[in-house]
PDB file of C-alpha atoms in Angstrom:
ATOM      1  CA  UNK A   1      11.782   1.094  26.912  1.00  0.00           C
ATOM      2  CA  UNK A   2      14.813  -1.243  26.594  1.00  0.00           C
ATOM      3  CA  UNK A   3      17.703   0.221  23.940  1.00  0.00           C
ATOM      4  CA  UNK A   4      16.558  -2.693  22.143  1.00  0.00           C
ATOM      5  CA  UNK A   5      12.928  -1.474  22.514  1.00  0.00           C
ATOM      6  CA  UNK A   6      14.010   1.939  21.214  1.00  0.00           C
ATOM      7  CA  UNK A   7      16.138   0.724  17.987  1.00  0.00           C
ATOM      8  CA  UNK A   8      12.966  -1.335  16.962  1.00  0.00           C
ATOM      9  CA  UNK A   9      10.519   1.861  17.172  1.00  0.00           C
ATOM     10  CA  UNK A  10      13.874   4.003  15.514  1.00  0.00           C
ATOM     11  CA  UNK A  11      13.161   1.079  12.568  1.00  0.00           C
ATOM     12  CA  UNK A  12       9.417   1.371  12.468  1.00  0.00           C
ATOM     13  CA  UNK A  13       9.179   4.751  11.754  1.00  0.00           C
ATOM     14  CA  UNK A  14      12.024   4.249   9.304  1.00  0.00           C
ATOM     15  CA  UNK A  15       9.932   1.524   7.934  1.00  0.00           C
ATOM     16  CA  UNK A  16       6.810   3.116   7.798  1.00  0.00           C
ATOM     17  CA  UNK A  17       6.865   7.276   7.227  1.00  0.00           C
ATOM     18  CA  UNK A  18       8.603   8.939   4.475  1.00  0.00           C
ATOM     19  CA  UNK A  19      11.548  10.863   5.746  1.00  0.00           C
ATOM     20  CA  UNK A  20      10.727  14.421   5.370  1.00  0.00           C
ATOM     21  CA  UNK A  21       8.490  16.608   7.410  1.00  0.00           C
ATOM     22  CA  UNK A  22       7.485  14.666  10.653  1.00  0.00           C
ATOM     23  CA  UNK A  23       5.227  16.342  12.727  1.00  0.00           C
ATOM     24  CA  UNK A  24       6.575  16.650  16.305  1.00  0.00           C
ATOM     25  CA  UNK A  25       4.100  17.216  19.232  1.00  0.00           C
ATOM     26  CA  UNK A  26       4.824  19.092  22.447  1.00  0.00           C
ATOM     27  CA  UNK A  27       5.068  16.838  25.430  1.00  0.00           C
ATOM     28  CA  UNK A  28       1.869  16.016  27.437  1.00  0.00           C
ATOM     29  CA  UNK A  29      -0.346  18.587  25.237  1.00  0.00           C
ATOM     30  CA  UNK A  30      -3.621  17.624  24.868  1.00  0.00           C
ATOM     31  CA  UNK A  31      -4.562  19.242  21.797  1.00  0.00           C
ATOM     32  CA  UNK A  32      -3.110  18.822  17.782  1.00  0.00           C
ATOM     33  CA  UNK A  33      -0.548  21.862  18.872  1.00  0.00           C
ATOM     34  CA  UNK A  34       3.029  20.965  17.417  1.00  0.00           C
ATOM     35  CA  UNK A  35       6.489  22.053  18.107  1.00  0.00           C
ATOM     36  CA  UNK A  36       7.361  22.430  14.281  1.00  0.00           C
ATOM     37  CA  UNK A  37       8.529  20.065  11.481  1.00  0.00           C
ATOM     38  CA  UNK A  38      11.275  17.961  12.132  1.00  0.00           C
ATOM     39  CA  UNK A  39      13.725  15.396   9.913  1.00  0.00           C
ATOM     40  CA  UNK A  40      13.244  11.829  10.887  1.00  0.00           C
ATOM     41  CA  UNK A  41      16.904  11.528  13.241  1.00  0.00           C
ATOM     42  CA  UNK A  42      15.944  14.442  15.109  1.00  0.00           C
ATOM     43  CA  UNK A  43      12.109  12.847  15.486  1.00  0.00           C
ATOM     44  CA  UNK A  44      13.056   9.629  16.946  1.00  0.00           C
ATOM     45  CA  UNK A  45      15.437  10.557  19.226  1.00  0.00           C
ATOM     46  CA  UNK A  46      13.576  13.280  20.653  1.00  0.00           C
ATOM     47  CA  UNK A  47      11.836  10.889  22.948  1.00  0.00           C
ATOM     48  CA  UNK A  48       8.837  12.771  22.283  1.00  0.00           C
ATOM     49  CA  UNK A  49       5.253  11.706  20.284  1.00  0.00           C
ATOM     50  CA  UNK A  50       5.478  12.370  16.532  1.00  0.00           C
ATOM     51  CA  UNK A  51       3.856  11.783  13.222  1.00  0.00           C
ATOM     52  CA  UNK A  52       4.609  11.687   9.420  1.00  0.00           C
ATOM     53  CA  UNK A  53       3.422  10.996   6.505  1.00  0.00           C
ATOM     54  CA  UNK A  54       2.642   7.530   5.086  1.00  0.00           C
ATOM     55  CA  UNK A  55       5.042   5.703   2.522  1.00  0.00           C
ATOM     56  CA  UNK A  56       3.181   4.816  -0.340  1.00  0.00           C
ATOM     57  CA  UNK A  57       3.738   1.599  -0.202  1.00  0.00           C
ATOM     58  CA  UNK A  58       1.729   0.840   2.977  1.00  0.00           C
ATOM     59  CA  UNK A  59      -2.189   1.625   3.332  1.00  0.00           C
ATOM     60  CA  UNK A  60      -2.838   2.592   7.362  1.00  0.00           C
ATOM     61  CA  UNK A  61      -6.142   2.695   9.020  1.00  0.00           C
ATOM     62  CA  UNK A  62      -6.590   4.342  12.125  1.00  0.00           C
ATOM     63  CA  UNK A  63      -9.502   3.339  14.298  1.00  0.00           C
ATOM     64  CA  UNK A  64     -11.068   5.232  17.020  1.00  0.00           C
ATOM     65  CA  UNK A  65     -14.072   4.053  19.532  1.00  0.00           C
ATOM     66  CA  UNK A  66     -15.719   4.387  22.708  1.00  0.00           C
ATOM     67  CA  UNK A  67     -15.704   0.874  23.503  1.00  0.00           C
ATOM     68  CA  UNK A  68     -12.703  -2.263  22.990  1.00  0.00           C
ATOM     69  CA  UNK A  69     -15.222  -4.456  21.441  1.00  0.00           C
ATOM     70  CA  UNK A  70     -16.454  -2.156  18.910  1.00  0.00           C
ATOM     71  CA  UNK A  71     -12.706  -1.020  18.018  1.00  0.00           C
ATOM     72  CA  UNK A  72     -11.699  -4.918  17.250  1.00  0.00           C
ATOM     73  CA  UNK A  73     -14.996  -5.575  15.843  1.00  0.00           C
ATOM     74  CA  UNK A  74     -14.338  -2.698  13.017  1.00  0.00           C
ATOM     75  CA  UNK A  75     -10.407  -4.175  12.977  1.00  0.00           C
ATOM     76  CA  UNK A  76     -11.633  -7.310  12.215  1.00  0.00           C
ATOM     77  CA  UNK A  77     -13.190  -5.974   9.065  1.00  0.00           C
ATOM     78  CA  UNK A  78     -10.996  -3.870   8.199  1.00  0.00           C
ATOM     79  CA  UNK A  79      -8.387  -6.854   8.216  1.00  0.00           C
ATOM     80  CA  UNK A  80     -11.033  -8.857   6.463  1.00  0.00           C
ATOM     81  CA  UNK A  81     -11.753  -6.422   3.395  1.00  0.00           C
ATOM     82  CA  UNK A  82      -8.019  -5.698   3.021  1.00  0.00           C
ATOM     83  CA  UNK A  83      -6.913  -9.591   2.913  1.00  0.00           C
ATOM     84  CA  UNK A  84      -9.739  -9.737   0.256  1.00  0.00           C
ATOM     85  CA  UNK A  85      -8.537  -7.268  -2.072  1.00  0.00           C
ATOM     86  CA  UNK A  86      -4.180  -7.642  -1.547  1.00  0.00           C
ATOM     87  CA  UNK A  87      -2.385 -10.272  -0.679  1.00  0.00           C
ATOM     88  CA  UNK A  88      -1.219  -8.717   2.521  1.00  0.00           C
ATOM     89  CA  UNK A  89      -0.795  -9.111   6.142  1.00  0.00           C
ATOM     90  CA  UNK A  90      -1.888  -6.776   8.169  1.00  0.00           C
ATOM     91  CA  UNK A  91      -0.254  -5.638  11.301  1.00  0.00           C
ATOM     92  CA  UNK A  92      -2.607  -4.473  14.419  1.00  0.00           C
ATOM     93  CA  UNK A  93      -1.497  -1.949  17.110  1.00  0.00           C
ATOM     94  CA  UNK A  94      -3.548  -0.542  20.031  1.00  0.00           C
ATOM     95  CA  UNK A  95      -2.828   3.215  19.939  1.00  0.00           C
ATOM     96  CA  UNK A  96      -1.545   3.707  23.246  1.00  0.00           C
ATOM     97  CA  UNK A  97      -4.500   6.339  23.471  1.00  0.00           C
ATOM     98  CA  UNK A  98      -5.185   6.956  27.065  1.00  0.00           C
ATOM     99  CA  UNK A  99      -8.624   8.762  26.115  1.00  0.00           C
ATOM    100  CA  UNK A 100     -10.545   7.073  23.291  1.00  0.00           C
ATOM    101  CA  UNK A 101     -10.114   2.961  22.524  1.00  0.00           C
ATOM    102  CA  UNK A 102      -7.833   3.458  19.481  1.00  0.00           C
ATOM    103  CA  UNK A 103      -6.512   0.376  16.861  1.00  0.00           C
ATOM    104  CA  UNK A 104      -3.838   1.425  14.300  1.00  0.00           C
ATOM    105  CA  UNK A 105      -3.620  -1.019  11.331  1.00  0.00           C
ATOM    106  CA  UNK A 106      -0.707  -1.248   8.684  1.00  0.00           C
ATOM    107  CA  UNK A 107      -0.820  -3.623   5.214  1.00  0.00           C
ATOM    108  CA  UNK A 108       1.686  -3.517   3.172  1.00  0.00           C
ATOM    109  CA  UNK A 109       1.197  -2.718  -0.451  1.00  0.00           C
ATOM    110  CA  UNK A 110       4.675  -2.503  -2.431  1.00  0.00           C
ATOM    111  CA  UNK A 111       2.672  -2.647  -6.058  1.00  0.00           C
ATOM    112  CA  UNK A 112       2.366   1.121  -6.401  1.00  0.00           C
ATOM    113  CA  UNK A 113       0.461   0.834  -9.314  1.00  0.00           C
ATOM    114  CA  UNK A 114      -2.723  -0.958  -7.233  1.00  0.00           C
ATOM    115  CA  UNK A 115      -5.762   0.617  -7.603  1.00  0.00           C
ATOM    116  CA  UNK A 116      -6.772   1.471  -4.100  1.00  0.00           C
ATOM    117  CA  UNK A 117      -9.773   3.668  -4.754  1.00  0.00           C
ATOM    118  CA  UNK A 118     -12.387   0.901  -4.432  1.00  0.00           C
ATOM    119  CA  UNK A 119     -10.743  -0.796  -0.933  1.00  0.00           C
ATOM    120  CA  UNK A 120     -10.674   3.194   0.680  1.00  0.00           C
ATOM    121  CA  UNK A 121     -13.830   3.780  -0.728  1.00  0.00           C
ATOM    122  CA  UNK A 122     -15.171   0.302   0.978  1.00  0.00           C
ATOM    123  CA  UNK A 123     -12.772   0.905   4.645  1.00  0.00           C
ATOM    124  CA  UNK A 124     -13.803   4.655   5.083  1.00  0.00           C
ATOM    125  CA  UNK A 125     -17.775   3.380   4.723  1.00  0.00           C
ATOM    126  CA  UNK A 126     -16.718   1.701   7.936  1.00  0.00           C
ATOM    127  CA  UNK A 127     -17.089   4.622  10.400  1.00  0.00           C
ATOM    128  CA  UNK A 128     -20.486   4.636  12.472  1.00  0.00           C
ATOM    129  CA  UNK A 129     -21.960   5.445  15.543  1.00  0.00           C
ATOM    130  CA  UNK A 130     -19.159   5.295  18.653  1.00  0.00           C
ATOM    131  CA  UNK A 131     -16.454   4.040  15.721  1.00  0.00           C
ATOM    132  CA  UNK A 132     -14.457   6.547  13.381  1.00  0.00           C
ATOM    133  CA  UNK A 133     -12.344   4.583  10.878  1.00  0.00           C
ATOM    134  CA  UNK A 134      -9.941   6.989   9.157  1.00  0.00           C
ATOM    135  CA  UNK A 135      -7.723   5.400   5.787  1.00  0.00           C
ATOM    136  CA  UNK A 136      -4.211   7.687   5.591  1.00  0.00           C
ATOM    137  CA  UNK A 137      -2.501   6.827   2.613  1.00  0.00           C
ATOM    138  CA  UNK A 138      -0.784   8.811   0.041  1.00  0.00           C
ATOM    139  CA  UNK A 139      -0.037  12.384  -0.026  1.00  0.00           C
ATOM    140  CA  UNK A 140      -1.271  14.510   3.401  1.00  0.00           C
ATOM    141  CA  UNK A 141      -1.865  11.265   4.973  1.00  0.00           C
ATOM    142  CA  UNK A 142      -0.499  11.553   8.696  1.00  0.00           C
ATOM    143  CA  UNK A 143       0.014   8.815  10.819  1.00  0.00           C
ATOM    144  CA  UNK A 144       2.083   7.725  14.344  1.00  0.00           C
ATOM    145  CA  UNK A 145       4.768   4.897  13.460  1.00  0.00           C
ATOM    146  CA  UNK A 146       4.168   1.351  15.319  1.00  0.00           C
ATOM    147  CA  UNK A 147       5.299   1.717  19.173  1.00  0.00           C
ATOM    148  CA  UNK A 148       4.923   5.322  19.046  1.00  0.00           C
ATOM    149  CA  UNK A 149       4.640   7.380  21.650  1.00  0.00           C
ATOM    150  CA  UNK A 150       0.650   8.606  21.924  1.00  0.00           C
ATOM    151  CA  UNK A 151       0.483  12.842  22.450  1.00  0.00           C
ATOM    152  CA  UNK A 152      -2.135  11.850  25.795  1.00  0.00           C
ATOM    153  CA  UNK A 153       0.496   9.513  27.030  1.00  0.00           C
ATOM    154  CA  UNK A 154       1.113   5.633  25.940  1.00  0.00           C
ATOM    155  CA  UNK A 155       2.656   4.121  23.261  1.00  0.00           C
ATOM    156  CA  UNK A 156       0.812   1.880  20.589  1.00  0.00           C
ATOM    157  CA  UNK A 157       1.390  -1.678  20.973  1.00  0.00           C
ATOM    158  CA  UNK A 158       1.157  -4.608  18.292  1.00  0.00           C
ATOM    159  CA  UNK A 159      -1.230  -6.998  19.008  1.00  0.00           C
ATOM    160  CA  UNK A 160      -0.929 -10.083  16.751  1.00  0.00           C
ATOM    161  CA  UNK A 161       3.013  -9.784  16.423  1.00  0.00           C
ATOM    162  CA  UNK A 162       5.617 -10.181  19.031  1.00  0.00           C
ATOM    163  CA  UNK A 163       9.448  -8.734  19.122  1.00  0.00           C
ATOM    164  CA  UNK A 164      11.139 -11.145  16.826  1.00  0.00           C
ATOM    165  CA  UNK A 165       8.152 -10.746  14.263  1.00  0.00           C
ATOM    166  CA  UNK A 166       8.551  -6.852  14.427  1.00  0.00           C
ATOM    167  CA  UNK A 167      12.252  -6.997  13.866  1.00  0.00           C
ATOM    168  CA  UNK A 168      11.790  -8.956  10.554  1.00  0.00           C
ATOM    169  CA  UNK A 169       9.068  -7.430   9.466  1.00  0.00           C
ATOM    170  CA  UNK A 170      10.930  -3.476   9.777  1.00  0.00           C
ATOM    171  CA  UNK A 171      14.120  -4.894   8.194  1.00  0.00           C
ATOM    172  CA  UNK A 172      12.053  -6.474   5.239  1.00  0.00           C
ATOM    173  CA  UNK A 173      11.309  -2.707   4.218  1.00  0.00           C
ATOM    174  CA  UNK A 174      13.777  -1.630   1.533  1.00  0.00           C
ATOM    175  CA  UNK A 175      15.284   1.677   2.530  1.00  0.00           C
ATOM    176  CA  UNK A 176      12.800   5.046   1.249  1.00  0.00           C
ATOM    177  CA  UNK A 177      13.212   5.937  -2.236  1.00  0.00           C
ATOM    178  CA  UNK A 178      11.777   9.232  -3.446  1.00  0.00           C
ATOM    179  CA  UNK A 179       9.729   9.126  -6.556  1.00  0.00           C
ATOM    180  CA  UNK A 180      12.550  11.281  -8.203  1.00  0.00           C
ATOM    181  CA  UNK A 181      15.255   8.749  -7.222  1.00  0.00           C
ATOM    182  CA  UNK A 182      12.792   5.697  -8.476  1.00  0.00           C
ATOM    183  CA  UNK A 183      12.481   7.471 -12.050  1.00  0.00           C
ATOM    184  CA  UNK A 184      16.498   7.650 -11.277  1.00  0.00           C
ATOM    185  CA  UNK A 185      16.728   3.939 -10.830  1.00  0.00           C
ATOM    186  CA  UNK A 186      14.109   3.610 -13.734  1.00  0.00           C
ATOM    187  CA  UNK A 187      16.675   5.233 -16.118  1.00  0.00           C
ATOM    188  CA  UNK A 188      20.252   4.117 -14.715  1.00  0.00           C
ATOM    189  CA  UNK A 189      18.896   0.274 -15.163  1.00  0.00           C
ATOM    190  CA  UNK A 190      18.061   1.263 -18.738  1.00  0.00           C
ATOM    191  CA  UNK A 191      21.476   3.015 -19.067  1.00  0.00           C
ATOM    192  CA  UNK A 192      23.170  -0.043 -17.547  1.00  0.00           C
ATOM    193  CA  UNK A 193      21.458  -2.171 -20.850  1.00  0.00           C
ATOM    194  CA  UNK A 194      21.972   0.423 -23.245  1.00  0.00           C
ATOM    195  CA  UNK A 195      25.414   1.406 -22.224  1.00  0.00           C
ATOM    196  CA  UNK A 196      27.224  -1.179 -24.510  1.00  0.00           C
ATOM    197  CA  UNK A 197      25.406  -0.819 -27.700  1.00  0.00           C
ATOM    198  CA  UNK A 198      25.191   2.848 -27.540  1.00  0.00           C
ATOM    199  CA  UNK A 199      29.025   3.200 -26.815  1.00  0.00           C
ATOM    200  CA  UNK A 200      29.469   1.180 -29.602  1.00  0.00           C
ATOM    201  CA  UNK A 201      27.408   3.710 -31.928  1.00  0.00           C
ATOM    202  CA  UNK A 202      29.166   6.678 -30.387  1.00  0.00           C
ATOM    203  CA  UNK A 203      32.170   5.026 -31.805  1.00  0.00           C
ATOM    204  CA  UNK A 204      30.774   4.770 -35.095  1.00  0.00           C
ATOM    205  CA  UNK A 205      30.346   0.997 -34.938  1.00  0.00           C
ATOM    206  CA  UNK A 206      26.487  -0.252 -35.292  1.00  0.00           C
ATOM    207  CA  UNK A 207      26.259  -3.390 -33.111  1.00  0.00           C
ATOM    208  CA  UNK A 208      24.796  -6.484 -34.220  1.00  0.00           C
ATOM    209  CA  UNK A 209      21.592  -6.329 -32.102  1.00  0.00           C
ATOM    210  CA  UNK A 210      20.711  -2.954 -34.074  1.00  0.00           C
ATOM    211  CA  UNK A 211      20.853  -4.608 -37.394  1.00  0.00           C
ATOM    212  CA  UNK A 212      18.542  -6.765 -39.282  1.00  0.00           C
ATOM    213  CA  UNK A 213      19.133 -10.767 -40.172  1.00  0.00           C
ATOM    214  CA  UNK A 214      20.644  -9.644 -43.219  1.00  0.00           C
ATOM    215  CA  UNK A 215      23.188  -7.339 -41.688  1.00  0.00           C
ATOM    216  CA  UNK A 216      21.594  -4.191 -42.746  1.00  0.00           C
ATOM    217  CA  UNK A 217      21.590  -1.034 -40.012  1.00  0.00           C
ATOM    218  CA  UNK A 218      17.953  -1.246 -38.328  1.00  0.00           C
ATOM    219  CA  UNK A 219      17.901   2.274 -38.012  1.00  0.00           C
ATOM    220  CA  UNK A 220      14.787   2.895 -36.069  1.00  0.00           C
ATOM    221  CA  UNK A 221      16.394   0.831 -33.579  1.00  0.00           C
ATOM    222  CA  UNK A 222      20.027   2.781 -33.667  1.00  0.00           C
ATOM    223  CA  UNK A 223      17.630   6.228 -33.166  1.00  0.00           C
ATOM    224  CA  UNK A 224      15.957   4.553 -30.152  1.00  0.00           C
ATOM    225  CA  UNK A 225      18.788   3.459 -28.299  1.00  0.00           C
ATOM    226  CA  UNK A 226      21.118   6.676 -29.215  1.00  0.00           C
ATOM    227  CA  UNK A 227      17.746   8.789 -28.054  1.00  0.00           C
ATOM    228  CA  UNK A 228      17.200   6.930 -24.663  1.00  0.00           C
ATOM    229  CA  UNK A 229      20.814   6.640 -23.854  1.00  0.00           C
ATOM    230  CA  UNK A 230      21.266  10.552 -24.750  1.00  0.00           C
ATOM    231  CA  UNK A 231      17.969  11.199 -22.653  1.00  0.00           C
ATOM    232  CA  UNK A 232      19.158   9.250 -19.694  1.00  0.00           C
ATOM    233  CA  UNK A 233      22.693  10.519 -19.540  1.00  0.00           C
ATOM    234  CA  UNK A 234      20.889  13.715 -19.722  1.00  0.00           C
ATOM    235  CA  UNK A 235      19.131  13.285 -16.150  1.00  0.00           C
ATOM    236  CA  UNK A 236      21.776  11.655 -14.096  1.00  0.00           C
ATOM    237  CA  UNK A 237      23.946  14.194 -14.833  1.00  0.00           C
ATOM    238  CA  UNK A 238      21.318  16.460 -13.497  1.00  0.00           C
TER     239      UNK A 238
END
């Protein structure tokens, strides 16, 4: 691959693994044997096949058949019952697998709160005679980056994107936050609104927007915000 090649599959599985525990496969084996558990620096530049786990914000589907047609056929729906339940686009790779037809299939879901019991339930119902379709999402869920390398040899290719749509498309990502660092976020943006008012009450001053029309202390309101503020400055500190 070109160094441009390389810094666009570096950004994939940036894009599309959480950073933490990538499972790195020996060269050429043919079997699920890995070399260990690796960070995700030392798994891209290895030059050597890997896995990790999902992000939560994207569902993947990996598809597995004896035959091309009957891997694009079971694409097609899976592209079909995902566009009907998110409002997603949905990228499709051929695995690179040199011994099965294989079709890797990314949407993006950034609502983390979407129920995705019902769509799983509907994608893994998929799977039939000569055509294994396999959801990895959440927790456990293991899955090669686009243009990976393939453990049998290959790499995995995106079929309805070119370059240029790639590049956007990894760079759109926003950069992995771990659930801790979300709740984090969660509580530093309620700091940053807080902040004044509570200062104010630290200094023994009630602020306007804790008091009633008529001037009067609202002091369920003064609790609140000295309670959240207290609880907030509580876990960053941490």
């Amino acid at each position: 691959m070109s160094s441009s090649e390389d810094q666009l599959a570096a950004s994939a599985a940036s894009a599309f693994l959480r950073p933490r525990r990538l499972k790195l496969y020996v060269d050429g084996g043919l079997n699920d044997l890995e070399s260990g558990y690796v960070s995700l620096d030392e798994a891209v530049t290895s030059g050597r096949p890997f896995c990790g786990e999902v992000r939560p914000e994207w569902l993947a589907v990996d598809i597995d058949a004896q035959l091309a047609d009957e891997a694009d056929r079971a694409a097609a729906t899976v592209v079909s019952l995902i566009e009907a339940a998110l409002d997603a686009r949905v990228l499709i790779l051929d695995s690179g697998s040199t011994e099965r037809v294989g079709r890797h299939l990314w949407a993006h879901v950034p609502d983390l709160d979407f129920d995705r019991s019902v769509l799983v339930e509907q994608l893994g119902a998929l799977s039939g005679p000569g055509v294994n379709v396999d959801v990895r999402h959440g927790r456990g869920g293991l899955m090669r980056p686009p243009l990976g390398l393939h453990r049998h040899g290959g790499r995995s290719v995106a079929l309805n994107a070119n370059e240029e749509d790639l590049a956007v498309l990894f760079a759109s990502v926003p950069p992995w936050r771990s659930e801790a660092q979300r709740e984090l976020d969660q509580h530093d943006d309620l700091l940053a609104r807080l902040q004044p008012e509570a200062r104010q009450l630290l200094d023994g001053v009630v602020p306007d927007g804790l008091r009633y029309p008529d001037g009067r202390p609202d002091r369920s309101r003064v609790e609140m915000t000295v309670a959240h503020y207290d609880v907030n400055a509580h876990l960053t500190e941490d």
